[in-house]
Coordinates of N, CA and C in Angstrom, one line a residue:
M1 N 3.6 -12.3 8.5 CA 2.5 -11.3 9.1 C 2.2 -11.9 10.9
S2 N 1.6 -10.9 11.5 CA 1.8 -11.5 11.9 C -0.5 -10.9 12.7
E3 N -1.6 -12.2 12.7 CA -2.5 -11.9 12.8 C -2.7 -11.5 13.7
R4 N -3.8 -10.1 13.6 CA -4.3 -9.7 14.2 C -5.8 -8.9 13.9
E5 N -6.0 -8.0 14.7 CA -7.1 -8.0 14.8 C -7.9 -7.4 13.7
L6 N -8.3 -7.1 12.7 CA -9.6 -6.1 11.9 C -9.6 -4.6 11.9
P7 N -9.6 -3.5 12.1 CA -10.5 -2.9 12.4 C -12.1 -3.4 12.3
P8 N -13.1 -2.6 12.6 CA -13.9 -2.8 13.1 C -14.5 -2.9 11.4
E9 N -16.0 -3.4 11.6 CA -16.7 -3.1 10.3 C -17.5 -2.3 10.5
G10 N -17.6 -2.1 8.9 CA -17.8 -0.5 8.5 C -17.3 0.7 9.0
A11 N -15.8 0.6 9.5 CA -14.9 1.7 9.8 C -14.3 2.2 8.4
K12 N -14.4 2.9 8.1 CA -14.2 3.5 6.4 C -12.3 4.6 7.3
G13 N -11.5 4.5 6.3 CA -10.3 5.0 6.7 C -9.4 4.9 5.6
T14 N -7.9 5.0 6.2 CA -7.0 5.5 5.6 C -5.7 4.3 5.9
Y15 N -5.6 3.0 4.7 CA -4.6 2.4 5.5 C -2.8 2.2 3.9
A16 N -2.5 1.7 4.5 CA -0.4 0.9 4.3 C -1.0 -1.2 4.6
L17 N -0.2 -0.4 3.0 CA 0.3 -2.5 3.3 C 1.5 -2.1 2.9
F18 N 2.5 -3.4 3.9 CA 4.2 -2.7 4.0 C 4.4 -4.5 3.3
F19 N 5.3 -4.6 2.3 CA 5.6 -5.3 1.9 C 7.2 -5.9 1.8
R20 N 7.6 -6.7 2.2 CA 9.3 -7.1 2.7 C 9.8 -8.5 1.4
L21 N 10.2 -7.3 0.4 CA 10.5 -8.5 -0.7 C 11.8 -8.5 -0.5
E22 N 12.6 -10.7 -0.4 CA 14.1 -10.5 -0.7 C 14.6 -10.6 -1.4
E23 N 14.3 -10.5 -3.2 CA 15.3 -10.0 -4.2 C 14.0 -9.2 -5.0
R24 N 14.2 -8.4 -6.2 CA 13.6 -8.8 -6.7 C 12.0 -9.3 -6.9
L25 N 11.4 -8.7 -7.6 CA 10.0 -9.5 -8.0 C 9.7 -8.6 -9.4
T26 N 9.5 -9.3 -10.6 CA 9.5 -9.1 -11.8 C 7.5 -9.5 -11.5
L27 N 6.4 -8.1 -12.0 CA 5.4 -9.4 -12.5 C 4.7 -8.2 -13.2
E28 N 3.3 -8.9 -14.0 CA 2.7 -7.8 -15.3 C 1.6 -6.8 -14.1
A29 N 1.3 -5.7 -14.1 CA 1.2 -4.7 -13.2 C -0.1 -3.9 -14.6
G30 N -1.1 -4.8 -14.8 CA -2.6 -4.2 -15.4 C -1.2 -2.8 -17.1
R31 N -1.9 -2.0 -17.1 CA -1.3 -1.1 -18.1 C 0.1 -0.6 -17.8
F32 N 0.4 -1.1 -17.1 CA 2.5 -1.0 -16.8 C 3.0 -1.7 -17.5
G33 N 1.9 -2.8 -17.9 CA 3.3 -4.6 -18.4 C 4.3 -4.7 -17.3
R34 N 5.2 -5.9 -17.8 CA 6.0 -6.1 -16.9 C 7.0 -5.2 -16.3
V35 N 6.3 -5.2 -14.8 CA 7.6 -4.5 -13.7 C 8.1 -5.0 -13.4
T36 N 9.3 -4.2 -12.1 CA 9.9 -5.1 -11.7 C 9.9 -4.3 -10.9
L37 N 9.5 -5.0 -10.1 CA 10.0 -3.9 -8.1 C 11.6 -4.7 -7.2
P38 N 12.0 -3.8 -6.8 CA 13.4 -3.9 -6.1 C 13.7 -4.9 -4.5
A39 N 14.5 -5.4 -4.3 CA 14.1 -6.0 -3.2 C 14.1 -4.7 -2.4
G40 N 13.9 -4.8 -0.9 CA 13.5 -4.6 0.0 C 11.9 -4.4 0.9
W41 N 11.3 -2.9 1.0 CA 10.2 -2.3 1.0 C 9.5 -2.3 0.3
L42 N 8.5 -2.2 0.2 CA 7.0 -1.7 -0.5 C 6.2 -1.1 0.1
V43 N 5.5 -0.1 0.4 CA 4.5 0.6 1.2 C 3.4 0.8 -0.4
Y44 N 2.3 0.1 -0.5 CA 1.4 1.2 -0.5 C 0.6 1.6 -0.2
V45 N -0.7 2.8 0.2 CA -1.1 3.7 0.6 C -3.0 3.5 -0.1
G46 N -3.3 3.8 0.6 CA -5.1 3.1 0.1 C -5.9 3.6 1.1
S47 N -6.7 4.3 0.7 CA -8.4 5.0 1.1 C -9.2 3.8 1.7
A48 N -10.1 3.0 2.0 CA -11.6 2.5 1.9 C -12.6 3.5 2.8
L49 N -13.4 4.2 1.9 CA -14.3 4.8 2.0 C -16.2 4.1 1.6
G50 N -16.0 3.1 1.4 CA -16.9 2.7 0.3 C -18.0 1.8 1.5
P51 N -18.7 0.8 0.8 CA -20.0 0.3 2.5 C -19.0 -0.2 3.4
G52 N -18.2 -1.8 2.9 CA -17.3 -2.7 2.6 C -16.2 -2.0 4.4
G53 N -15.6 -0.3 4.1 CA -14.8 -0.1 5.3 C -13.4 -0.9 4.6
L54 N -12.6 -0.8 5.6 CA -11.1 -0.8 6.2 C -10.9 -2.2 6.0
R55 N -12.8 -2.9 6.8 CA -12.2 -4.5 7.5 C -11.8 -5.7 5.9
S56 N -12.8 -4.8 5.0 CA -13.5 -5.8 4.0 C -12.2 -5.6 2.7
R57 N -12.1 -3.8 3.1 CA -10.5 -3.8 2.0 C -9.3 -5.1 2.2
L58 N -9.3 -4.5 3.0 CA -8.0 -5.3 3.8 C -7.7 -6.4 3.5
R59 N -8.8 -7.3 3.9 CA -9.0 -8.9 3.9 C -9.0 -10.0 2.1
R60 N -9.4 -8.3 1.5 CA -9.0 -8.0 0.2 C -7.7 -9.0 -0.5
H61 N -7.2 -7.8 0.7 CA -5.3 -7.6 0.1 C -5.4 -8.6 0.4
L62 N -5.4 -8.5 1.2 CA -4.5 -10.3 2.2 C -4.8 -11.6 1.5
A63 N -6.3 -11.4 1.4 CA -6.1 -13.0 -0.4 C -5.5 -13.0 -1.6
Q64 N -4.9 -13.9 -0.9 CA -3.9 -13.7 -2.6 C -4.6 -14.5 -3.9
D65 N -5.8 -15.4 -4.1 CA -6.9 -16.0 -5.1 C -8.4 -15.0 -4.8
K66 N -7.4 -14.3 -6.4 CA -8.9 -13.3 -6.5 C -8.6 -12.7 -7.4
R67 N -9.0 -12.0 -8.5 CA -9.7 -11.0 -9.6 C -8.5 -10.2 -9.9
V68 N -8.1 -9.3 -10.0 CA -7.2 -8.3 -10.9 C -8.2 -7.2 -10.3
H69 N -8.4 -6.5 -9.7 CA -9.5 -5.2 -10.0 C -8.2 -3.9 -9.7
W70 N -7.1 -3.3 -8.7 CA -7.1 -2.4 -8.7 C -5.5 -3.1 -8.6
H71 N -4.5 -1.8 -9.1 CA -3.1 -2.0 -9.6 C -2.3 -2.8 -8.6
I72 N -2.6 -3.0 -7.2 CA -1.5 -3.5 -5.8 C -2.5 -5.0 -6.6
D73 N -3.4 -4.7 -6.7 CA -3.9 -7.0 -6.7 C -2.6 -7.7 -7.5
A74 N -2.0 -7.0 -8.8 CA -1.2 -7.7 -8.9 C 0.5 -8.5 -8.0
L75 N 0.5 -7.0 -7.2 CA 1.4 -7.7 -6.4 C 0.9 -8.3 -4.5
T76 N -0.4 -8.6 -4.7 CA -0.7 -9.2 -3.8 C -0.9 -10.6 -4.0
R77 N -1.1 -11.2 -5.5 CA -1.7 -11.9 -5.5 C -0.7 -12.8 -6.2
V78 N 0.3 -12.2 -5.5 CA 1.7 -13.4 -5.6 C 3.3 -13.0 -4.8
H79 N 2.3 -12.2 -3.7 CA 3.0 -11.7 -2.4 C 2.2 -10.7 -1.2
R80 N 1.9 -11.7 -0.2 CA 1.3 -11.9 0.8 C 2.1 -10.3 1.7
P81 N 1.3 -9.1 1.6 CA 1.5 -7.8 2.9 C 1.9 -9.2 4.1
D82 N 3.1 -7.6 4.6 CA 4.0 -8.6 5.5 C 3.3 -7.6 6.5
D83 N 3.3 -6.7 6.7 CA 2.3 -6.1 7.5 C 1.1 -5.2 7.1
W84 N 0.2 -4.6 7.9 CA 0.0 -3.8 7.2 C -1.0 -2.6 8.0
L85 N -1.0 -1.0 7.9 CA -2.2 -0.4 8.9 C -3.0 0.0 9.3
A86 N -3.8 0.7 9.5 CA -5.1 1.7 8.8 C -5.6 1.9 9.9
Q87 N -5.8 4.1 9.3 CA -7.1 4.4 10.6 C -7.9 5.1 10.1
A88 N -8.5 5.0 10.1 CA -9.8 5.2 11.2 C -10.3 6.2 10.7
A89 N -11.4 6.9 9.8 CA -11.0 8.7 9.4 C -12.4 8.2 8.4
G90 N -12.8 9.4 8.8 CA -13.9 10.0 7.8 C -13.3 10.8 6.3
R91 N -12.1 10.4 6.0 CA -12.0 11.1 4.8 C -10.8 10.7 4.5
R92 N -9.8 11.0 3.0 CA -9.1 10.3 2.3 C -7.5 10.6 3.4
H93 N -6.9 10.3 3.9 CA -4.9 10.6 3.8 C -4.8 10.0 3.0
E94 N -4.5 8.8 1.6 CA -4.0 8.5 1.5 C -2.6 9.0 0.9
C95 N -2.3 10.4 0.4 CA -1.6 11.4 -0.6 C -1.1 11.7 0.8
D96 N -2.3 12.1 1.7 CA -0.5 12.5 3.4 C 0.2 11.7 3.0
W97 N -0.1 10.8 3.2 CA 1.0 8.9 4.1 C 1.6 9.1 2.5
A98 N 1.3 9.0 1.0 CA 2.3 8.4 -0.2 C 2.9 9.7 -0.3
G99 N 2.5 11.2 0.3 CA 3.4 12.8 0.2 C 4.3 12.4 1.6
L100 N 4.4 11.6 3.1 CA 5.3 11.6 3.2 C 6.3 10.5 4.0
L101 N 5.8 9.4 3.3 CA 6.3 8.1 2.3 C 7.9 8.8 1.3
A102 N 7.1 9.8 0.4 CA 8.4 9.8 -0.7 C 8.9 10.5 -0.2
G103 N 8.6 11.5 0.7 CA 9.2 13.1 1.2 C 10.8 11.6 1.4
H104 N 10.5 11.1 2.3 CA 12.1 10.2 2.9 C 13.4 10.3 1.6
P105 N 14.6 10.9 2.1 CA 15.9 10.2 1.3 C 16.3 9.1 0.4
R106 N 15.7 8.3 1.4 CA 15.7 7.2 0.9 C 14.9 6.5 -0.4
A107 N 14.0 6.8 -0.2 CA 12.5 6.3 -0.5 C 12.7 6.9 -2.5
S108 N 11.8 5.9 -3.3 CA 11.6 5.7 -4.6 C 10.5 5.2 -5.4
I109 N 9.9 5.9 -6.1 CA 8.8 4.8 -6.9 C 9.3 4.0 -7.5
P110 N 9.4 3.5 -7.7 CA 9.1 2.3 -8.8 C 8.3 2.0 -10.2
V111 N 7.7 2.3 -9.8 CA 6.5 2.4 -11.3 C 5.6 3.4 -11.0
P112 N 6.5 4.8 -11.5 CA 5.7 6.3 -11.5 C 3.7 6.2 -12.2
G113 N 2.6 6.3 -11.3 CA 1.0 5.8 -11.5 C 0.7 4.9 -10.6
F114 N 1.8 4.0 -9.9 CA 1.1 2.3 -9.8 C 0.2 3.2 -8.7
G115 N -1.3 2.3 -8.5 CA -1.8 3.0 -7.7 C -2.4 4.4 -7.4
S116 N -2.2 5.3 -8.2 CA -2.7 6.9 -8.3 C -3.1 7.2 -9.2
S117 N -3.8 6.3 -10.0 CA -4.4 6.9 -10.6 C -6.2 7.9 -10.3
D118 N -6.5 7.5 -9.6 CA -7.8 8.6 -9.0 C -7.6 9.6 -7.9
C119 N -5.9 9.5 -8.0 CA -5.4 10.5 -7.0 C -5.6 11.9 -7.7
R120 N -6.4 13.3 -6.5 CA -6.6 14.6 -6.7 C -5.3 15.0 -7.0
R121 N -4.7 14.5 -6.1 CA -3.3 16.1 -5.6 C -1.5 15.5 -6.5
G122 N -1.6 14.2 -7.6 CA -1.1 14.6 -8.5 C 0.2 13.8 -8.0
C123 N -0.2 13.1 -7.0 CA 1.1 12.5 -6.4 C 1.9 10.9 -7.4
P124 N 3.3 11.2 -7.7 CA 3.8 10.6 -8.5 C 3.1 8.8 -8.2
A125 N 3.1 8.4 -7.4 CA 2.2 7.1 -6.6 C 2.4 7.0 -5.7
H126 N 1.4 5.9 -5.7 CA 0.9 6.1 -4.4 C 1.2 3.9 -4.2
L127 N 2.9 3.9 -4.2 CA 4.2 2.1 -4.2 C 4.4 3.2 -3.7
I128 N 5.6 3.1 -2.5 CA 6.6 3.6 -2.5 C 7.7 2.9 -1.9
A129 N 9.0 2.8 -2.4 CA 10.1 2.0 -2.5 C 10.9 2.4 -1.3
F130 N 11.9 1.5 -0.3 CA 13.3 1.9 0.4 C 13.6 0.0 0.4
P131 N 14.9 0.8 0.5 CA 16.0 0.0 0.9 C 16.0 -1.1 1.8
P132 N 16.2 -1.9 2.3 CA 16.2 -3.8 3.2 C 16.4 -2.3 4.4
D133 N 17.7 -2.1 4.7 CA 18.5 -0.9 5.7 C 16.7 0.1 5.9
V134 N 15.8 0.4 5.9 CA 15.4 1.7 6.0 C 13.6 1.1 6.4
D135 N 13.1 0.6 7.3 CA 12.1 0.4 7.7 C 10.7 1.0 7.4
P136 N 10.0 1.3 7.1 CA 9.0 1.6 6.3 C 7.9 2.7 7.4
R137 N 8.2 1.2 8.1 CA 6.3 1.2 9.1 C 6.6 2.5 10.6
A138 N 8.6 2.4 11.0 CA 8.1 3.5 11.5 C 7.9 5.0 11.4
L139 N 8.6 5.5 10.3 CA 8.1 6.6 9.2 C 6.9 7.0 9.3
L140 N 5.9 6.1 8.9 CA 4.3 6.2 9.1 C 3.2 6.5 10.8
R141 N 3.6 5.2 10.8 CA 3.1 5.1 12.8 C 2.6 6.3 13.5
P142 N 3.7 7.4 13.8 CA 3.2 8.3 14.4 C 2.1 9.2 13.5
S143 N 2.5 9.0 11.9 CA 1.3 10.3 11.3 C 0.0 9.1 11.1
A144 N -0.1 8.1 11.9 CA -1.5 7.4 11.9 C -2.3 7.3 13.3
R145 N -1.4 7.9 14.0 CA -1.8 8.1 15.4 C -2.3 9.5 15.9
S146 N -2.2 10.4 14.7 CA -2.3 11.8 14.3 C -3.8 11.9 14.4

């Protein structure tokens, strides 16, 4: 992952974490128990609307030495995100992004409910998988600019 500047202090909004797995990865994921994630790309989408905002949330997700608090922590403790994208906005766009990604014909949901326990729209998950030859960053970037 290229080290680049994090969003400004206090900026709130939505973010995506991109993981490139060279092989399947099995891990313990809280209430989901032992899960196996497929090789290829994984994208996790979330929102950071609290006092720390995007900068604080991304710093947490980029650190591997931490307590497991959210579902995604089980993954970020063993595999640091390869890339990330953030959009400052005053409201949640994570369901919009999850829907856009999950709607791709080659997308799959590796763990139903992962990352979406507080979802108000009923998203199947906020973790979406893609085969190695589909780079999901290209799918999301136009949406993040709008």
